[in-house]
PDB file of C-alpha atoms in Angstrom:
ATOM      1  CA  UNK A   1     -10.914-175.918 -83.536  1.00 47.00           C
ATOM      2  CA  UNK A   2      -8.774-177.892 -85.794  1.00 53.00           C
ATOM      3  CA  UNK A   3      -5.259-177.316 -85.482  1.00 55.00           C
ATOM      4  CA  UNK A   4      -3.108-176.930 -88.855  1.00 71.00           C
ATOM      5  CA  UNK A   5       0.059-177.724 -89.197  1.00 80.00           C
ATOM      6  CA  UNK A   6       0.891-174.274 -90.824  1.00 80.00           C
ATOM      7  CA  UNK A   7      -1.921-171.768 -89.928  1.00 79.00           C
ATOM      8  CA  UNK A   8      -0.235-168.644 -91.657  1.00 77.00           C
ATOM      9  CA  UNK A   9       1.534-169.756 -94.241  1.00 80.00           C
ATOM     10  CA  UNK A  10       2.490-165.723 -95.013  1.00 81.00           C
ATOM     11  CA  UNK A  11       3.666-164.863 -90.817  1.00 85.00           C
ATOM     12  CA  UNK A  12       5.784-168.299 -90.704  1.00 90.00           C
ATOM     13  CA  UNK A  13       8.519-166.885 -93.021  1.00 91.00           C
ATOM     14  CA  UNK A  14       8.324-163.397 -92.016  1.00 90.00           C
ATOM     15  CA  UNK A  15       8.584-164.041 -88.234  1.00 93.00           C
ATOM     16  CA  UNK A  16      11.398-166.108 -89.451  1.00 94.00           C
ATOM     17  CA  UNK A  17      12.769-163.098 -91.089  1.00 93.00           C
ATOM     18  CA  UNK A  18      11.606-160.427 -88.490  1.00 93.00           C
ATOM     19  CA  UNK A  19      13.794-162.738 -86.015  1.00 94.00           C
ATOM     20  CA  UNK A  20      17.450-162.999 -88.469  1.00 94.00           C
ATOM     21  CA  UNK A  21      17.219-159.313 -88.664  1.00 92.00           C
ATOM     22  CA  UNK A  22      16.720-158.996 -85.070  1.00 93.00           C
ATOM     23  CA  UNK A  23      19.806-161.293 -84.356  1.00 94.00           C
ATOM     24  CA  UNK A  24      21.624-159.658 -86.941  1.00 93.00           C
ATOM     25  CA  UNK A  25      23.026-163.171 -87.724  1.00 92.00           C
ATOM     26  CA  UNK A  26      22.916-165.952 -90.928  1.00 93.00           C
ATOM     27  CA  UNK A  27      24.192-168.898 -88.756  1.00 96.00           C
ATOM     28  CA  UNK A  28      22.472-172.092 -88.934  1.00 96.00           C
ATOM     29  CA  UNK A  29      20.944-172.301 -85.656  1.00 96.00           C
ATOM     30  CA  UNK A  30      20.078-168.125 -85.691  1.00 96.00           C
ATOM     31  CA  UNK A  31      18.049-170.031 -89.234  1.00 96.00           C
ATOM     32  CA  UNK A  32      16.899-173.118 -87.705  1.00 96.00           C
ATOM     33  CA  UNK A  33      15.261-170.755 -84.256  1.00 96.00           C
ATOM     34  CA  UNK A  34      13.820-168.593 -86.578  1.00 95.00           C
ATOM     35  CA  UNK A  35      11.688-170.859 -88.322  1.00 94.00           C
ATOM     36  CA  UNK A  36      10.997-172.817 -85.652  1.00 95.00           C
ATOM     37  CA  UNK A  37       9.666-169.455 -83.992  1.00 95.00           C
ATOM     38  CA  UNK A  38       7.709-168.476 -87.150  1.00 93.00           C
ATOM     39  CA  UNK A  39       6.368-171.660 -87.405  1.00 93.00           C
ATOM     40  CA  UNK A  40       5.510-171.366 -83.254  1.00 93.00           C
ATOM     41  CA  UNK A  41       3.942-168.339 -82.728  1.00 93.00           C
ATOM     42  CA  UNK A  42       1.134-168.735 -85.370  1.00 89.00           C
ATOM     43  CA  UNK A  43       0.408-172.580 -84.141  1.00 88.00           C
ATOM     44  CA  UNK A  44       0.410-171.255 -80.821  1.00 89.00           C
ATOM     45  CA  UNK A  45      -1.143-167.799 -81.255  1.00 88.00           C
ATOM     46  CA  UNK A  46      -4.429-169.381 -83.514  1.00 83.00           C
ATOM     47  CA  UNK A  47      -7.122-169.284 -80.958  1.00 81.00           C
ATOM     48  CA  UNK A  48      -6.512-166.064 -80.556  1.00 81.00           C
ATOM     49  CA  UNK A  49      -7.266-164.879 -84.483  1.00 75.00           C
ATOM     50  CA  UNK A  50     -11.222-163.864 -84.740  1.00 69.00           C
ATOM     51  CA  UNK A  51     -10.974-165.214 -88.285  1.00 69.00           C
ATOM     52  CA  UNK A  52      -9.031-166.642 -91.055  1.00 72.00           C
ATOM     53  CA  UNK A  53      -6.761-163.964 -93.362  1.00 75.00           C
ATOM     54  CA  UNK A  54      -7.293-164.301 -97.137  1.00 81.00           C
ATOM     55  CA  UNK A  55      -5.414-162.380 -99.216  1.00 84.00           C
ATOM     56  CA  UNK A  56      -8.076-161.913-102.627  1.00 87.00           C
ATOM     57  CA  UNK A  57      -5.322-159.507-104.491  1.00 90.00           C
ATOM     58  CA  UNK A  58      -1.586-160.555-103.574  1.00 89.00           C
ATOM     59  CA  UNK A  59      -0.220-157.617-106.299  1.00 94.00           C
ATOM     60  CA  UNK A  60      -2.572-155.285-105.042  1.00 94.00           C
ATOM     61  CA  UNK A  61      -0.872-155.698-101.642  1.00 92.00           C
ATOM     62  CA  UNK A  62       2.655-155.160-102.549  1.00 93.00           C
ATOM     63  CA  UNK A  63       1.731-152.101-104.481  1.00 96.00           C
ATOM     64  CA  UNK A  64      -0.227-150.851-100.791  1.00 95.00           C
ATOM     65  CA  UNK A  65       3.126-152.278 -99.043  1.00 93.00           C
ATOM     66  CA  UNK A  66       5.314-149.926-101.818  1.00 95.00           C
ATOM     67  CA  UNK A  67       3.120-146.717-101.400  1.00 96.00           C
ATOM     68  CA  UNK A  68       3.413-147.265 -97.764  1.00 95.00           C
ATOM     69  CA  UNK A  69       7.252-147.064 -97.330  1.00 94.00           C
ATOM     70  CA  UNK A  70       7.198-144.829-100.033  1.00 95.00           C
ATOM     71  CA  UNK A  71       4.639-142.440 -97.550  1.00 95.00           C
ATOM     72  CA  UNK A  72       6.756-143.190 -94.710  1.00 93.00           C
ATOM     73  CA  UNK A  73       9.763-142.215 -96.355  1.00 94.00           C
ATOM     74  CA  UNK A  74       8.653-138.767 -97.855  1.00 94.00           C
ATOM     75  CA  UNK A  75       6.687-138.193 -94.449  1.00 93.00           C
ATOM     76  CA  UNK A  76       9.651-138.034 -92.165  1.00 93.00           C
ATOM     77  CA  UNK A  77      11.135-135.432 -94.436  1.00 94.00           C
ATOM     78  CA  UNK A  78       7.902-133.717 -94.742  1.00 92.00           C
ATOM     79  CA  UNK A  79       7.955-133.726 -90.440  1.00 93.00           C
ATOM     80  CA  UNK A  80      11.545-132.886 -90.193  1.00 92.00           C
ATOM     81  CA  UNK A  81      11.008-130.042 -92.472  1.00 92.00           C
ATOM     82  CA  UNK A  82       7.920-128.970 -91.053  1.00 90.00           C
ATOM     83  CA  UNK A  83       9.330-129.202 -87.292  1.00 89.00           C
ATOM     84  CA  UNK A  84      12.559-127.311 -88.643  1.00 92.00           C
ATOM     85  CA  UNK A  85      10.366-125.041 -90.143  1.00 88.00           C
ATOM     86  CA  UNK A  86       9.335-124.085 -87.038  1.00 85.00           C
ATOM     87  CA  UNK A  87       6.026-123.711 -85.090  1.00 87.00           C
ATOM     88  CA  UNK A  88       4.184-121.494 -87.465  1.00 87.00           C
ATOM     89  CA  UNK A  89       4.367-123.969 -90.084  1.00 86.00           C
ATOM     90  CA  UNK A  90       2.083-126.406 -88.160  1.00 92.00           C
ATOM     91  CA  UNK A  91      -0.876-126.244 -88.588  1.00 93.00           C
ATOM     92  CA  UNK A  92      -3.091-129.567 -86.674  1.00 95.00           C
ATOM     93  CA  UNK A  93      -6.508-130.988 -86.949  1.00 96.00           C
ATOM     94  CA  UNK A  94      -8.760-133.207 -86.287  1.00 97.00           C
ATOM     95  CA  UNK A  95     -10.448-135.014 -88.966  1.00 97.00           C
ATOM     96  CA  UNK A  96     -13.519-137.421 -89.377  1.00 97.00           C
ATOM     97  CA  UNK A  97     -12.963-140.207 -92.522  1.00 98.00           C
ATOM     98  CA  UNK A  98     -15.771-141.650 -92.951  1.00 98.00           C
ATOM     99  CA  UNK A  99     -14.690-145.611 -93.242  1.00 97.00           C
ATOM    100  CA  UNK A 100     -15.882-147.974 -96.049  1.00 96.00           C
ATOM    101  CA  UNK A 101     -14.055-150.787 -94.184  1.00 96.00           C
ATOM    102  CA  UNK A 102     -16.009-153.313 -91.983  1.00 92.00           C
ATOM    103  CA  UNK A 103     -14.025-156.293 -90.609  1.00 90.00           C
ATOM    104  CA  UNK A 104     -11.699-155.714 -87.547  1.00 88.00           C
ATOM    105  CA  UNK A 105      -8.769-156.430 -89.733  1.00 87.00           C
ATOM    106  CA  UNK A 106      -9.702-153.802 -92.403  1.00 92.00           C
ATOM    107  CA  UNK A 107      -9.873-151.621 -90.105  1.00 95.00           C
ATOM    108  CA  UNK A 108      -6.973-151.844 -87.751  1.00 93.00           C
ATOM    109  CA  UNK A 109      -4.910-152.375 -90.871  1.00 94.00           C
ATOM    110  CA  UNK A 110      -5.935-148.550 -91.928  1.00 97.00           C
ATOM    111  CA  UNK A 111      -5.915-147.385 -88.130  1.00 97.00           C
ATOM    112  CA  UNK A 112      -2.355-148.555 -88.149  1.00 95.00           C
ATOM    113  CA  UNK A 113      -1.092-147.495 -91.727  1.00 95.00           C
ATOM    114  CA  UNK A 114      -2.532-143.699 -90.557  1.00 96.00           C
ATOM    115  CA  UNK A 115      -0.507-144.166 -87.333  1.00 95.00           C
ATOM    116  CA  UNK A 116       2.960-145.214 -89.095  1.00 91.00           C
ATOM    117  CA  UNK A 117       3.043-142.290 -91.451  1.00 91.00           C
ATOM    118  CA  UNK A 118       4.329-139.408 -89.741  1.00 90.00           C
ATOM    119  CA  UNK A 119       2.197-136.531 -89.250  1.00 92.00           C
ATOM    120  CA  UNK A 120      -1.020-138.307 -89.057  1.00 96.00           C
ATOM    121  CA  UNK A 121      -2.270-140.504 -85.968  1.00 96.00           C
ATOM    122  CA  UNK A 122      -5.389-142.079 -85.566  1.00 97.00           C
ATOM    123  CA  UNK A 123      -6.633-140.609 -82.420  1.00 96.00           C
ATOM    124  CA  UNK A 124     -10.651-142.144 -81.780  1.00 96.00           C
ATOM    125  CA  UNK A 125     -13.040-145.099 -84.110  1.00 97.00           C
ATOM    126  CA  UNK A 126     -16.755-143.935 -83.754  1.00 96.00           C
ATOM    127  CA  UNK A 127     -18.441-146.549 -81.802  1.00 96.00           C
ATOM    128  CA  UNK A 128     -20.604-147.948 -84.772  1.00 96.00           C
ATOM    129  CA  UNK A 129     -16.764-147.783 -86.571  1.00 95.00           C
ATOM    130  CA  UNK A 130     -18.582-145.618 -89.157  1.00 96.00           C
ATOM    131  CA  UNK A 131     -15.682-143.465 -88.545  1.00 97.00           C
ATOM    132  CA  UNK A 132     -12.133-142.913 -88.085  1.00 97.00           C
ATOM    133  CA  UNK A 133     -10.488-139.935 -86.512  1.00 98.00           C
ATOM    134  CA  UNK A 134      -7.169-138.753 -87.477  1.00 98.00           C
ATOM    135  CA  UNK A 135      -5.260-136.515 -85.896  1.00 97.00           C
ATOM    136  CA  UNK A 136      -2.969-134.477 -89.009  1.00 96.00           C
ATOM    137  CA  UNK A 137       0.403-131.922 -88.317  1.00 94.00           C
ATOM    138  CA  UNK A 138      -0.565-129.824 -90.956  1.00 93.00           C
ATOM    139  CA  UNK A 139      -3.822-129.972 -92.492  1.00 95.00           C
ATOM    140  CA  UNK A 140      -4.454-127.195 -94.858  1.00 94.00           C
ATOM    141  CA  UNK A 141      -7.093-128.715 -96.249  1.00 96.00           C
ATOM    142  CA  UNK A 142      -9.597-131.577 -94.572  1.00 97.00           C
ATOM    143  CA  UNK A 143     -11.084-132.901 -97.333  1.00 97.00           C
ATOM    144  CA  UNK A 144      -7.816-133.675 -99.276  1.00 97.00           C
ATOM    145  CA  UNK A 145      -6.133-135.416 -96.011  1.00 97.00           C
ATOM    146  CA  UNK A 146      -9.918-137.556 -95.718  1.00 97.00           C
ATOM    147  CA  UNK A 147      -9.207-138.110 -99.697  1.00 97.00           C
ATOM    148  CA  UNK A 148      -5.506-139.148 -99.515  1.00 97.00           C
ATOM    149  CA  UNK A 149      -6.351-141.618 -96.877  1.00 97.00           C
ATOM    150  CA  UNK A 150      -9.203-143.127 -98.312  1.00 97.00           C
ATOM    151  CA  UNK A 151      -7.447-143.089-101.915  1.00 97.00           C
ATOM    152  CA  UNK A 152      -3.654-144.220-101.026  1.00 97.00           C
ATOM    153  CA  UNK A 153      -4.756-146.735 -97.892  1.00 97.00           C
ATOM    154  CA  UNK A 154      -8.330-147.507 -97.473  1.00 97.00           C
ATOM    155  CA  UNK A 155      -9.131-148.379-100.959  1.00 97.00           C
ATOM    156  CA  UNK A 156      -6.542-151.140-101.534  1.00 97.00           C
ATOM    157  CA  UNK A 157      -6.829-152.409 -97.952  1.00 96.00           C
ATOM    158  CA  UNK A 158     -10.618-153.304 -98.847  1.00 96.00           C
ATOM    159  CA  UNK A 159      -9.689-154.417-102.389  1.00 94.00           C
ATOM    160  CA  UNK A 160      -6.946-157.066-100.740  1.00 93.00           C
ATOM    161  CA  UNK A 161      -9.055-157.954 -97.427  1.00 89.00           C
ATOM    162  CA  UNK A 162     -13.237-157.329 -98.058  1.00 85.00           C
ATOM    163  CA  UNK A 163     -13.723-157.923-101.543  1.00 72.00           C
ATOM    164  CA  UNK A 164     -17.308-157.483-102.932  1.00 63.00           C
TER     165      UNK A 164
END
């Protein structure tokens, strides 16, 4: 394996950031150790990535990253309500979304983006990872949740990750 000098050009400056908010500090050295940490970990960490990250559509993945915190943000309020609301609000399932993904990082990318918005976890992937199952808080309807998640997340996740 060749080694590059800067594998992830992407992680380098937000490990550097990750690490200034975690420090909660703009001094020169808290600058200097973060960089030299995001530049680190991914030189360090390479042999461990199954394959190389290309981003095809960079817009299309800031508008995923918007509608993301945008989901996260009107899902805790949905959960608070819902959990205020009491217990006969609730109303859980268990459902199957079929997956259009194929790579591991298509699909741990959805997996994960199901699992940060509140009220939905992914519980199970099929074994041929034909399908995902998600675990919802209130699911009046199935089919809409399966739609939601396949519109909102999976969609751009392949359009940014496995084009074609």
């Amino acid at each position: 394996m060749k080694l590059r000098l800067l594998p992830h050009p992407i992680l380098t400056p937000v490990l550097a950031l990750i690490w200034l908010l975690l420090v909660n500090s703009l001094s020169p050295g808290q600058i200097l150790l973060g960089l030299i940490l995001g530049w680190a970990i991914p030189v360090f960490t390479l042999r461990f990535w199954p394959e190389r990250v290309r981003v095809h559509k960079p817009l299309t993945l800031m508008r995923f990253l918007a509608v993301v915190m945008y989901d996260i943000l009107v899902a805790n309020l949905a959960v608070a309500a819902l959990i205020l609301g009491g217990p006969k609000h609730v109303k859980p399932a268990f459902v199957r979304v079929p997956l259009a993904l194929r790579t591991d990082l298509g699909i741990s990318l959805l997996a994960n983006t199901v699992s940060l918005t509140p009220g939905t976890v992914s519980a199970w992937l099929s074994p041929d990872r034909s399908h995902l199952v998600v675990h919802g808080l209130k699911v009046n309807d199935p089919d809409a949740l399966i739609a939601e998640i396949k519109r909102r997340y999976e969609a751009p996740i392949k359009e940014v990750f496995e084009p074609c």
